[in-house]
mmCIF file of C-alpha atoms and ligand atoms in Angstrom:
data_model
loop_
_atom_site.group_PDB
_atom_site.id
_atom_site.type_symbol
_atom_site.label_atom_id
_atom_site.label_comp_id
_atom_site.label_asym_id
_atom_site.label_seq_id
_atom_site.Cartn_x
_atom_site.Cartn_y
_atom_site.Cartn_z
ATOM 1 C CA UNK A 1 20.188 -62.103 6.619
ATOM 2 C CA UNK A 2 18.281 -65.671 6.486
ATOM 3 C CA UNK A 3 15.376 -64.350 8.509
ATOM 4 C CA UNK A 4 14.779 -61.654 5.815
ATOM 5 C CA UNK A 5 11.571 -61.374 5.008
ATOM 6 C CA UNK A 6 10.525 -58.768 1.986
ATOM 7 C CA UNK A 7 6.729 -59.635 2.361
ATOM 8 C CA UNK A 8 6.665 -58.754 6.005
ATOM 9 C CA UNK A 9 7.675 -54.946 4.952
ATOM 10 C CA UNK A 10 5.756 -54.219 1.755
ATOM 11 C CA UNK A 11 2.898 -52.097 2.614
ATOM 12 C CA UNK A 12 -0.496 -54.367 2.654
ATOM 13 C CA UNK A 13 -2.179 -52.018 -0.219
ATOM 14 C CA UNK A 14 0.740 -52.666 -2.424
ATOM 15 C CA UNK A 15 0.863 -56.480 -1.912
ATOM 16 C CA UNK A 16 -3.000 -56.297 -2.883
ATOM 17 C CA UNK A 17 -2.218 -53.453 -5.930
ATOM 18 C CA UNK A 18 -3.524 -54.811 -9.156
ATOM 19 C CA UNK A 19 -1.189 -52.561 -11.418
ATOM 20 C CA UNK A 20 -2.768 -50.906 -14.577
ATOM 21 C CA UNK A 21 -1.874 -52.579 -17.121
ATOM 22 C CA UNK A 22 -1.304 -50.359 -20.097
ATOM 23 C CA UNK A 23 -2.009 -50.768 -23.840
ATOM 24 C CA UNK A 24 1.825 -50.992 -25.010
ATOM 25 C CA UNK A 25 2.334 -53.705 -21.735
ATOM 26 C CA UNK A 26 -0.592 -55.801 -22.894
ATOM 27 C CA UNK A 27 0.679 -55.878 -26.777
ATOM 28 C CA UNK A 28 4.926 -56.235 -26.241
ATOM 29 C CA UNK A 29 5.842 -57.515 -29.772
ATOM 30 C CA UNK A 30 6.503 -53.764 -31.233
ATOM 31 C CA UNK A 31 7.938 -54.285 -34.495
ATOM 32 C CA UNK A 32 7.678 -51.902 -37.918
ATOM 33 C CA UNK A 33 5.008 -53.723 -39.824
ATOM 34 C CA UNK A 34 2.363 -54.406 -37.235
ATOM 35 C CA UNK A 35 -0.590 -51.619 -37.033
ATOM 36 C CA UNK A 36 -1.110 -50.270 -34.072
ATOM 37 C CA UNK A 37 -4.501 -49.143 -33.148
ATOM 38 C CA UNK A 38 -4.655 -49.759 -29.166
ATOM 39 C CA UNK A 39 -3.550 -46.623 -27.644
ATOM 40 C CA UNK A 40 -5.438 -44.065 -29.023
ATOM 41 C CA UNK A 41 -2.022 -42.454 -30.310
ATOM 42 C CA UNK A 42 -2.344 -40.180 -33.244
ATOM 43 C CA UNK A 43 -1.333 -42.063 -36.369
ATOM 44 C CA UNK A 44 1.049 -39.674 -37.814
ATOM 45 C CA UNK A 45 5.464 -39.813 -37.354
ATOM 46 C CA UNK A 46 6.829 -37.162 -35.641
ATOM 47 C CA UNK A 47 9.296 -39.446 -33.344
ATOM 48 C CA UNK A 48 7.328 -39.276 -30.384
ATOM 49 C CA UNK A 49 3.421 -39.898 -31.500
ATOM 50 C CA UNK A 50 3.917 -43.389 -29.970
ATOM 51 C CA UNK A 51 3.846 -43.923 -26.044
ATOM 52 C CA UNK A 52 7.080 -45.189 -24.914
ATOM 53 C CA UNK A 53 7.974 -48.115 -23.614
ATOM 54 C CA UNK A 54 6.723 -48.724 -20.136
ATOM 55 C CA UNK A 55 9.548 -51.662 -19.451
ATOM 56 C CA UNK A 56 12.458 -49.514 -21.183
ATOM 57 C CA UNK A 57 14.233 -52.242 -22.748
ATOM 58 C CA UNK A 58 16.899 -51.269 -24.766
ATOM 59 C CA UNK A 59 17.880 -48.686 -22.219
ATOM 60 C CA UNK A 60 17.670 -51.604 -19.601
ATOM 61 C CA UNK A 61 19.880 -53.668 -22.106
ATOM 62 C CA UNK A 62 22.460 -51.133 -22.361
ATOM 63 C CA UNK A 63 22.692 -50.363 -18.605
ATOM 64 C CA UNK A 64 22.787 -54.387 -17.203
ATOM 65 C CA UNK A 65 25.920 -54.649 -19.883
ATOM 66 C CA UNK A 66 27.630 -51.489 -18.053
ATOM 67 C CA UNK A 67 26.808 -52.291 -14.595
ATOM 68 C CA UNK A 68 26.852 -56.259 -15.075
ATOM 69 C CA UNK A 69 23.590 -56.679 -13.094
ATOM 70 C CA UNK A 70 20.441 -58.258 -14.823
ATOM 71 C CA UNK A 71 17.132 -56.365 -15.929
ATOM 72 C CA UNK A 72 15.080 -57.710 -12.921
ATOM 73 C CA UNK A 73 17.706 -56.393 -10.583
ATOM 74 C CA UNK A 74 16.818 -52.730 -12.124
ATOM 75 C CA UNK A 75 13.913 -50.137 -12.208
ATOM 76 C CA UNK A 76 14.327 -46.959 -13.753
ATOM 77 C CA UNK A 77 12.193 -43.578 -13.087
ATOM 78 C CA UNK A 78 12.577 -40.128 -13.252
ATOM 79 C CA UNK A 79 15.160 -39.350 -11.564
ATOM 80 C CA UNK A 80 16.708 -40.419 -8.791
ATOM 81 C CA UNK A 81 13.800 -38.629 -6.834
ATOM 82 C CA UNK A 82 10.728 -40.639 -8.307
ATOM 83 C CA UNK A 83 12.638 -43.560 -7.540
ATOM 84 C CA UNK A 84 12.657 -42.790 -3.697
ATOM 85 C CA UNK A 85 9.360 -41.830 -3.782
ATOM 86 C CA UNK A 86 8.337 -45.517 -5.395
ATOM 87 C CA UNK A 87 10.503 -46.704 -2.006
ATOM 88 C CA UNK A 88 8.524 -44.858 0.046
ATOM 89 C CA UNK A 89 4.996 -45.468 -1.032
ATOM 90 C CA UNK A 90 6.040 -49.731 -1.408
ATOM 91 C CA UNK A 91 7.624 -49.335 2.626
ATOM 92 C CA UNK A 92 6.114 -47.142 4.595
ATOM 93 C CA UNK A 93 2.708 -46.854 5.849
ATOM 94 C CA UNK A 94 1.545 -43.035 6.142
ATOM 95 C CA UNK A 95 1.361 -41.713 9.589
ATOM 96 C CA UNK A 96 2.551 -44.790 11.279
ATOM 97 C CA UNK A 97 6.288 -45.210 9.655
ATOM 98 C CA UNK A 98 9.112 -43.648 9.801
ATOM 99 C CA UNK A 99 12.328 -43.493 7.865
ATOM 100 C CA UNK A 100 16.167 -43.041 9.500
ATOM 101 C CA UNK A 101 18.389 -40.438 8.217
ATOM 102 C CA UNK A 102 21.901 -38.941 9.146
ATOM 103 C CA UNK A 103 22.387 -35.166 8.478
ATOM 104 C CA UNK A 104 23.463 -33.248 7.501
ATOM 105 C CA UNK A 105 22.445 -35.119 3.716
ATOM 106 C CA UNK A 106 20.375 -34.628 0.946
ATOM 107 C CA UNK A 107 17.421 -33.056 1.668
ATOM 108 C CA UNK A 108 14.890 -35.273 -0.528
ATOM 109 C CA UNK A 109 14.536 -38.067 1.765
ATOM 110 C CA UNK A 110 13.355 -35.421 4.488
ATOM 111 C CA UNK A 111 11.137 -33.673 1.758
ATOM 112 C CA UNK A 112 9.493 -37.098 0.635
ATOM 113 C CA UNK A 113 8.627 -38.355 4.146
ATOM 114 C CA UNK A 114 6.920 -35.269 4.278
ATOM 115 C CA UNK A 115 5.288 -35.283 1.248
ATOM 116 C CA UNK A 116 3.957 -39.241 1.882
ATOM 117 C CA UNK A 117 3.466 -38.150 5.870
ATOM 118 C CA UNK A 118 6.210 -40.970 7.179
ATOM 119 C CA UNK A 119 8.449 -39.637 9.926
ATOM 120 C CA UNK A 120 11.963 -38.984 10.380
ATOM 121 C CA UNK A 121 14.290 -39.892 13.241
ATOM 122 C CA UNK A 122 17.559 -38.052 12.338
ATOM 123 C CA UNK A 123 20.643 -39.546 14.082
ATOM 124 C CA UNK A 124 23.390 -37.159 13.080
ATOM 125 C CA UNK A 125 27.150 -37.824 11.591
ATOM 126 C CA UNK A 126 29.861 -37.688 13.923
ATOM 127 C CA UNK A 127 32.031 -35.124 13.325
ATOM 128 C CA UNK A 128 34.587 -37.097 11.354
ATOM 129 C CA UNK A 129 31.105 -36.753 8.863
ATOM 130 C CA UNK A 130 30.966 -40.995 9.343
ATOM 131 C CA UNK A 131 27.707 -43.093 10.742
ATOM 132 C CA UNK A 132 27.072 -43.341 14.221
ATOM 133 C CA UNK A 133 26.585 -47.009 14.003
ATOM 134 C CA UNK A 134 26.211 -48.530 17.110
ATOM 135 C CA UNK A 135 23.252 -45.668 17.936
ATOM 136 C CA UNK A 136 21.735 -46.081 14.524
ATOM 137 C CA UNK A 137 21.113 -49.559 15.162
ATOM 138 C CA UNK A 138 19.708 -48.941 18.608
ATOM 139 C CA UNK A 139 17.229 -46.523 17.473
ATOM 140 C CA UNK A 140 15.982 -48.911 14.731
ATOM 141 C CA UNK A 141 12.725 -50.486 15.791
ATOM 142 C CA UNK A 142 9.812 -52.093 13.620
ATOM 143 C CA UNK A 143 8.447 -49.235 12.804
ATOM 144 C CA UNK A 144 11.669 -47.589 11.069
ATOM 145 C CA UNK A 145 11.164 -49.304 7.371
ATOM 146 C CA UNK A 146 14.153 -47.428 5.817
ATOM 147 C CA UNK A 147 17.826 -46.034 6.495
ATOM 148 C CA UNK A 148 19.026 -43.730 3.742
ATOM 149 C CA UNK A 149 23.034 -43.487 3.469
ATOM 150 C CA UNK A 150 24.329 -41.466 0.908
ATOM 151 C CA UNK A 151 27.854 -42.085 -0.128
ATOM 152 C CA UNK A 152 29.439 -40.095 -1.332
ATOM 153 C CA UNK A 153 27.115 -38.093 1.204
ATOM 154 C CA UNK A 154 25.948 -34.414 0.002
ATOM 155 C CA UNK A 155 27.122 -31.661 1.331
ATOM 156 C CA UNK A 156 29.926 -33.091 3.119
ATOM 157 C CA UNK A 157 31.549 -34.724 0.197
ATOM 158 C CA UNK A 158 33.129 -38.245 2.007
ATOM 159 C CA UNK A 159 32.249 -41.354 1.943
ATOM 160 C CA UNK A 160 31.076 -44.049 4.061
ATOM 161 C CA UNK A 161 33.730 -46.594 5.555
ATOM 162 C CA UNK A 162 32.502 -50.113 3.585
ATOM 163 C CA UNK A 163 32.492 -51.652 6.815
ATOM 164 C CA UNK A 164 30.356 -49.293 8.522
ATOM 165 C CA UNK A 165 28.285 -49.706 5.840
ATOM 166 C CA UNK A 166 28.453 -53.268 5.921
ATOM 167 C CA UNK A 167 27.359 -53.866 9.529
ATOM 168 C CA UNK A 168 24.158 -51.464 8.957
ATOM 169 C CA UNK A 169 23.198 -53.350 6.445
ATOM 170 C CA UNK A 170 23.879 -56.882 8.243
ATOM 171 C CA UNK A 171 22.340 -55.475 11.631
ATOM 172 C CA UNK A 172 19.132 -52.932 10.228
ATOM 173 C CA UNK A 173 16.039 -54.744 10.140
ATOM 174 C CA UNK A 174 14.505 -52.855 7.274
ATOM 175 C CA UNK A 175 15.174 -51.812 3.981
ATOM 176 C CA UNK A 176 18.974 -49.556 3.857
ATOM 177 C CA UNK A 177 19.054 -47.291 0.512
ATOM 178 C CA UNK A 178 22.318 -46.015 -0.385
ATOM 179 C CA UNK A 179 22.567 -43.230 -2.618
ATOM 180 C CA UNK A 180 25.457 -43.285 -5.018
ATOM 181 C CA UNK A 181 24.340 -40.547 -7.124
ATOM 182 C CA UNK A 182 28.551 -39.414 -7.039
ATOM 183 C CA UNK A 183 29.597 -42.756 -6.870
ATOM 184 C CA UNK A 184 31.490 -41.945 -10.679
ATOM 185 C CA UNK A 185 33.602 -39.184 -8.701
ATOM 186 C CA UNK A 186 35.335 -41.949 -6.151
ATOM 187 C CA UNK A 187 37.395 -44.453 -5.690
ATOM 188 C CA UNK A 188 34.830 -46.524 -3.380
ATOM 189 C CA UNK A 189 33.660 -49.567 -5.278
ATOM 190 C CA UNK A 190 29.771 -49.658 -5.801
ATOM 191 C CA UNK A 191 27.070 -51.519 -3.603
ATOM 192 C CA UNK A 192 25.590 -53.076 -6.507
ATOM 193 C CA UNK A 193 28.303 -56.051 -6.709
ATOM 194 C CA UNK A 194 26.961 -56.776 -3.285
ATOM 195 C CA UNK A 195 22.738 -57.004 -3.900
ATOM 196 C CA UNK A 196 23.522 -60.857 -3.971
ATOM 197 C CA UNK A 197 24.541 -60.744 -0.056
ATOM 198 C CA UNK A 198 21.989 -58.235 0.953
ATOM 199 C CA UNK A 199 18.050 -59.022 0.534
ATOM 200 C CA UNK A 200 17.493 -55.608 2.541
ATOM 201 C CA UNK A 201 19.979 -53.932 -0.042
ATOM 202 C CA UNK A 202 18.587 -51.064 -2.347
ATOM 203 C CA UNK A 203 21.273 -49.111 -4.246
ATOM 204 C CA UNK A 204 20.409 -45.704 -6.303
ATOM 205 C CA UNK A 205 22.250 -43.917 -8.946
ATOM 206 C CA UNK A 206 21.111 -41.346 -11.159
ATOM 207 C CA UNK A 207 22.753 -39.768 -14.843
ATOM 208 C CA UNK A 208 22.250 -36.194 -13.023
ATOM 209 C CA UNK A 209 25.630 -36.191 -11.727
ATOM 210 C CA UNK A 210 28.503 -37.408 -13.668
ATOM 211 C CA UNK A 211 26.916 -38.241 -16.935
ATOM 212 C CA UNK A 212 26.202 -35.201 -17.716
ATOM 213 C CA UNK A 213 22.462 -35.326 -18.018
ATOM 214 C CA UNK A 214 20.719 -34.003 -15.167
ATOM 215 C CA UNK A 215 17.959 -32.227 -17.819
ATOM 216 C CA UNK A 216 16.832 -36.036 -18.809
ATOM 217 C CA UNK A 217 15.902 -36.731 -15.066
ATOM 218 C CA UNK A 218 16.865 -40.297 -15.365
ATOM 219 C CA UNK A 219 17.566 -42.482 -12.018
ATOM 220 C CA UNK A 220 18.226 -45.844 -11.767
ATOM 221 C CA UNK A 221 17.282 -48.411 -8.524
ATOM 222 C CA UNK A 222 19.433 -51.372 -8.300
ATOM 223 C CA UNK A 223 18.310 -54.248 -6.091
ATOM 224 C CA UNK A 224 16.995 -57.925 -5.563
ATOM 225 C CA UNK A 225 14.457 -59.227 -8.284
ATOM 226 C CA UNK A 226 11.738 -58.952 -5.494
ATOM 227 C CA UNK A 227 12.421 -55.839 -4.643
ATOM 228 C CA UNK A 228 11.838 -54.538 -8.265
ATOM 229 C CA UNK A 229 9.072 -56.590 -8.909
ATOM 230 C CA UNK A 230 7.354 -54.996 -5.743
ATOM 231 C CA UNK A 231 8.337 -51.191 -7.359
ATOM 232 C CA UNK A 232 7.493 -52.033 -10.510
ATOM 233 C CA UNK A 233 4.051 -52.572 -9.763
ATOM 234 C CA UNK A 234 3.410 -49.278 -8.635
ATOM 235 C CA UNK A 235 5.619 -47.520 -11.279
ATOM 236 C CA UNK A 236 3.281 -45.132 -13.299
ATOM 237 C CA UNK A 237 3.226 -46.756 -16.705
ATOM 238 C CA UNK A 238 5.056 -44.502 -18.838
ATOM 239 C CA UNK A 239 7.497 -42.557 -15.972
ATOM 240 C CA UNK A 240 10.460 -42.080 -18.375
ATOM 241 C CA UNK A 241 9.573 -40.357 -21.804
ATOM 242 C CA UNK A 242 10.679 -41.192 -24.915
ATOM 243 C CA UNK A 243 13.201 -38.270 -25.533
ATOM 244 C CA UNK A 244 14.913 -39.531 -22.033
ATOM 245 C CA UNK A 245 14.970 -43.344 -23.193
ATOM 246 C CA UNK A 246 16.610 -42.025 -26.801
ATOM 247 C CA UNK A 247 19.096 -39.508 -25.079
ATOM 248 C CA UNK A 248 20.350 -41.328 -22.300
ATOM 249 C CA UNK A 249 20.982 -44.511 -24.275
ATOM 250 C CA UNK A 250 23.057 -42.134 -26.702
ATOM 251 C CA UNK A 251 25.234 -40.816 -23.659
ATOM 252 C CA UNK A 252 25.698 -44.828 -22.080
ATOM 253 C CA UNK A 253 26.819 -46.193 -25.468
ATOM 254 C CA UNK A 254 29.694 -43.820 -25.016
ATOM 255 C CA UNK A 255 31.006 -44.702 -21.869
ATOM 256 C CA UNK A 256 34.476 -43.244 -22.435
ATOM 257 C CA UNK A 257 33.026 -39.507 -23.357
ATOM 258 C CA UNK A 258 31.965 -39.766 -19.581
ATOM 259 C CA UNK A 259 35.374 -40.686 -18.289
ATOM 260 C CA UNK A 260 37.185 -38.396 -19.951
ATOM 261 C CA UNK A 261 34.707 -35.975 -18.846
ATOM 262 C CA UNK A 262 35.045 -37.323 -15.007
ATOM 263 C CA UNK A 263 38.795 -37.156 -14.903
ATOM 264 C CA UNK A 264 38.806 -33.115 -16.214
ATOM 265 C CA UNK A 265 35.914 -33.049 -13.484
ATOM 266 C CA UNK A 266 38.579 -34.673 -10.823
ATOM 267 C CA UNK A 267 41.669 -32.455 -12.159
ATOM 268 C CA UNK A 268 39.965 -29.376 -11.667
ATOM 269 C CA UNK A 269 38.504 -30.662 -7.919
ATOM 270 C CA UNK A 270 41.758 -30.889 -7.251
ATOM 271 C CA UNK A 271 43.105 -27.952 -8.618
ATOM 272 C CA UNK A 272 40.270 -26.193 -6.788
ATOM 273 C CA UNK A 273 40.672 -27.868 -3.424
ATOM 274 C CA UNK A 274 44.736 -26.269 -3.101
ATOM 275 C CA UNK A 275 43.554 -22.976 -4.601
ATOM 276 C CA UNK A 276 40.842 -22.505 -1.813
ATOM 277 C CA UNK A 277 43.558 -23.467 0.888
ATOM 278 C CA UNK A 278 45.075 -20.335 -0.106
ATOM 279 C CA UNK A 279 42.352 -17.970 0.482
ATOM 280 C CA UNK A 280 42.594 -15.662 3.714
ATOM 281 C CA UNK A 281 39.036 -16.595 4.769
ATOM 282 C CA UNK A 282 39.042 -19.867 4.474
ATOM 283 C CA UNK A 283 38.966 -21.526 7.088
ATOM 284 C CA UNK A 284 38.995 -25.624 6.228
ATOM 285 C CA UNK A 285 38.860 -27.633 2.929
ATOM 286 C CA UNK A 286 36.585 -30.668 3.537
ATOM 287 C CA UNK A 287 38.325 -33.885 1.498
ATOM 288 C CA UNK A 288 35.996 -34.076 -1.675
ATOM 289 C CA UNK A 289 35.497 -37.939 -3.174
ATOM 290 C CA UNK A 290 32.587 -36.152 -5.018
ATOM 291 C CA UNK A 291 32.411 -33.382 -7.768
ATOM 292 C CA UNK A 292 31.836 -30.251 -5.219
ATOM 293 C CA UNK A 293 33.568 -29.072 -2.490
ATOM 294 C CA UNK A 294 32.782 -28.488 0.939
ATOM 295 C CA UNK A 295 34.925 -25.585 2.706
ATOM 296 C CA UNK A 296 34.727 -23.493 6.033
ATOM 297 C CA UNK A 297 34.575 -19.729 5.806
ATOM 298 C CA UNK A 298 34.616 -17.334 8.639
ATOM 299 C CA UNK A 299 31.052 -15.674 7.823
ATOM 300 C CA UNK A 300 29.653 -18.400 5.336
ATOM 301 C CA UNK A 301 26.159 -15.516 4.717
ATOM 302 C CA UNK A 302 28.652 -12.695 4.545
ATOM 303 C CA UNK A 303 30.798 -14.252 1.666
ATOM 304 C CA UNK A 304 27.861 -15.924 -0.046
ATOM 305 C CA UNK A 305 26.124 -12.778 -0.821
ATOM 306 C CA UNK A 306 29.309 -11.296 -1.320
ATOM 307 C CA UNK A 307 29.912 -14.020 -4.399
ATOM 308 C CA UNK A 308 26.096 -13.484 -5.264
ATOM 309 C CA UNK A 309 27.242 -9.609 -6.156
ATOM 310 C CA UNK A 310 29.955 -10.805 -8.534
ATOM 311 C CA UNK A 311 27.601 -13.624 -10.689
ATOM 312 C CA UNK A 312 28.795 -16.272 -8.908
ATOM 313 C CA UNK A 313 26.059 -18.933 -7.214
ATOM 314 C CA UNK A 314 27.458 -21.133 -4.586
ATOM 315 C CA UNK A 315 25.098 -23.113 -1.976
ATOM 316 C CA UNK A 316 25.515 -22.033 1.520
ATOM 317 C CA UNK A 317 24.995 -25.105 3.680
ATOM 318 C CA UNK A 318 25.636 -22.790 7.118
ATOM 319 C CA UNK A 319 21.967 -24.060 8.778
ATOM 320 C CA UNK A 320 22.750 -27.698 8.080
ATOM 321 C CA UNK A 321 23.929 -29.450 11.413
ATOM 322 C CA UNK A 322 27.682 -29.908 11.631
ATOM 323 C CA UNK A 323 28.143 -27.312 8.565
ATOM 324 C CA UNK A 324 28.070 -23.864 10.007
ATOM 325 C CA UNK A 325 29.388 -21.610 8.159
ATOM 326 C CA UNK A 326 30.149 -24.025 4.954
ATOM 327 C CA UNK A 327 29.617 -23.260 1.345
ATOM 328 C CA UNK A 328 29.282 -26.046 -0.875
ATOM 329 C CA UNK A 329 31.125 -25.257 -4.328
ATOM 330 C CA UNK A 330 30.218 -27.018 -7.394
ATOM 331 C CA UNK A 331 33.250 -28.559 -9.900
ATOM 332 C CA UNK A 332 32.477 -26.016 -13.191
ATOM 333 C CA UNK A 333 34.684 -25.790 -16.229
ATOM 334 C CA UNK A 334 38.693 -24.410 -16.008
ATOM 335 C CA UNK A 335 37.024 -20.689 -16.363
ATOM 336 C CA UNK A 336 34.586 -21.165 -14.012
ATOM 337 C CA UNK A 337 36.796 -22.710 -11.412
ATOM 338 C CA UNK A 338 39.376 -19.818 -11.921
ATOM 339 C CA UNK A 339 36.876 -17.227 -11.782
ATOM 340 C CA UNK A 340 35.678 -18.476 -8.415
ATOM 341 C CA UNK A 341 39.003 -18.122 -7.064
ATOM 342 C CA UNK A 342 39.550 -14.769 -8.560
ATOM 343 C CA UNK A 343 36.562 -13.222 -7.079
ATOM 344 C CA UNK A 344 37.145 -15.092 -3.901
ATOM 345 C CA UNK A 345 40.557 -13.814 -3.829
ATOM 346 C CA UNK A 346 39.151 -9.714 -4.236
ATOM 347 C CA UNK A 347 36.849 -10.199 -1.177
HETATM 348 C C1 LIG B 401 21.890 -34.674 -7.119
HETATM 349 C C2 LIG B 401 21.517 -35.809 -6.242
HETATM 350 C C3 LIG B 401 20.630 -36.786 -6.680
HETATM 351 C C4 LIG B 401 20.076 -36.732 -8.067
HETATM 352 O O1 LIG B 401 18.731 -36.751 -8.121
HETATM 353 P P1 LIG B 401 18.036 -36.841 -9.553
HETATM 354 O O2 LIG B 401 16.591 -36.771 -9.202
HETATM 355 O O3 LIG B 401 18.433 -38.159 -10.144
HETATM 356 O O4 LIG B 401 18.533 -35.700 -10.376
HETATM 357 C C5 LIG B 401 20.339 -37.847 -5.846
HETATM 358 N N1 LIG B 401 20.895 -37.939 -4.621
HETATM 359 C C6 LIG B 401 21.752 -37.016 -4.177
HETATM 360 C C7 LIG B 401 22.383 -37.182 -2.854
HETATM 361 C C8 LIG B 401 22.079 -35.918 -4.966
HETATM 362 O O5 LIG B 401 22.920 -34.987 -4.493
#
């Protein structure tokens, strides 16, 4: 990757961007006895009076000492989605870009090329679900800025080979964003031990998933110290609140509440997985290395209106490519999980 070069790829308006620099940027030093009369906050406590921090430090803190990566290596936003949307608007130039993805996947990246007007070549998974490799790398050409791989990959639950992964990262000439929003649910080692190889390399993770905290909307973008600097200067100021910045720190400084929490999540996938084998229906149970489960039914509308009719609310996948007739089943609780399979099994 010597002949990387980030500067050749970062939209020209964003290299010239003068970011706004906010009132709690310009004075850092927050401590209890200084007065504080540059934001135009109103003066009295209630926990959240005072703007939060724009640079999220503490949370920051907490999350390089998890992940073992340093605070210029991360930017955090609201979610997982803002994040991508920062990728898009530093990358690609409206109506002239385009981005790479292989369905069927999450259906954000799609949504936000849209949304910024960048366009989308879609090479689709074989049918093993992996990367067509050799063709993705083809297709690239200078005006493809971004590959999105998600792995674990939503809705089809596997993931990614590492050394498929490896060679589209060694061989694409633009940015590759994987997705590990159920990275906590598998046995696949992160990407983020590997940002020091890969100057193309942006990694994204999110506390939606298996932290338990998807009403915080906090995601997190791991990747080289110029890519973050390049995000972070068109990061609105103050994109995650206070109340996310108190709560999520709360949930990371117990990391072992999440495992626990992740193995139930696993014993009951599994559980799950054997129990749907059984049903008369079903057709095929897709491996899971995430916490839902991907499975073939004979008449994927038929069944998912009949589950709709007993309270239960599954996500029918049947118009994604490769998925007909697949419902995608969510992980829940014991009682959840065995309700599923008892109304499944009175269809
Ligand atoms: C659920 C999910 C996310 C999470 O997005 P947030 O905005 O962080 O909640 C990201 N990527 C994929 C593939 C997902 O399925």
């Amino acid at each position: 990757m010597e002949d990387f070069s980030l500067d050749e790829l970062v939209r020209d308006n964003i290299k010239r961007l003068k970011p706004y620099s906010s009132a709690r940027d310009e004075y850092k030093g927050v401590t209890g006895d200084m007065v504080f009369l540059d934001a135009n906050e109103n003066p009295f406590e209630n926990g959240v009076n005072r703007y939060p921090d724009p640079q999220q430090r503490d949370l920051k803190a907490k999350i390089c000492e998890l992940k073992g990566v340093t605070e210029a290596q991360i930017l955090l936003g609201n979610g997982s989605d803002e994040v991508l949307d920062l990728i898009f608007r530093a990358f690609c130039e409206p109506n002239k870009d385009c981005i790479i993805t292989l369905p069927p996947t999450y259906g954000m990246y799609e949504v936000l090329a849209n949304v910024n007007a960048i366009g989308v070549l879609k090479i689709e998974l074989d049918d093993q679900f992996n990367p067509k490799v050799d063709e993705i790398l083809q297709s690239a050409n200078e005006s493809t800025k971004l590959l999105f791989l998600c792995s674990p990959n939503n809705p089809t639950s596997n993931s990614f080979e590492a050394k498929d992964i490896e060679r589209l990262i060694s061989g694409f000439k633009g940015i590759v964003v994987i997705d590990e929003a159920y990275i906590d649910f598998s046995n696949a080692e992160s990407w983020i031990s590997r940002l020091v190889d890969y100057p193309n390399l942006i990694v994204t993770q999110t506390l939606s998933k298996a932290y338990g905290m998807a009403g915080v909307r906090l995601g997190i973008c791991y990747a080289s110290n110029k890519i973050i600097s390049v995000l972070n200067r068109i990061k609105p100021p103050y994109n995650v609140n206070a109340l996310t910045q108190i709560k999520s720190l709360e949930r990371l400084s117990v990391p072992e509440e999440v495992s626990t929490e992740i193995q139930r999540i696993l014993k009951q996938r599994d559980w799950l997985s054997l129990e749907l084998e059984t049903i008369s229906f079903v057709t095929h149970v897709y491996p899971s290395d995430a916490n839902f489960i991907l499975v073939k039914v004979d008449d994927a509308n038929r069944r998912y209106s009949e589950l709709i009719a007993k309270g239960i609310v599954v996500r029918n996948r049947t118009t994604q490519p490769l998925c007909e007739n697949c419902l995608r089943f969510t992980v829940g609780s014991q009682i959840e999980n065995i309700k599923l399979i008892t109304a499944l099994k009175e269809l």
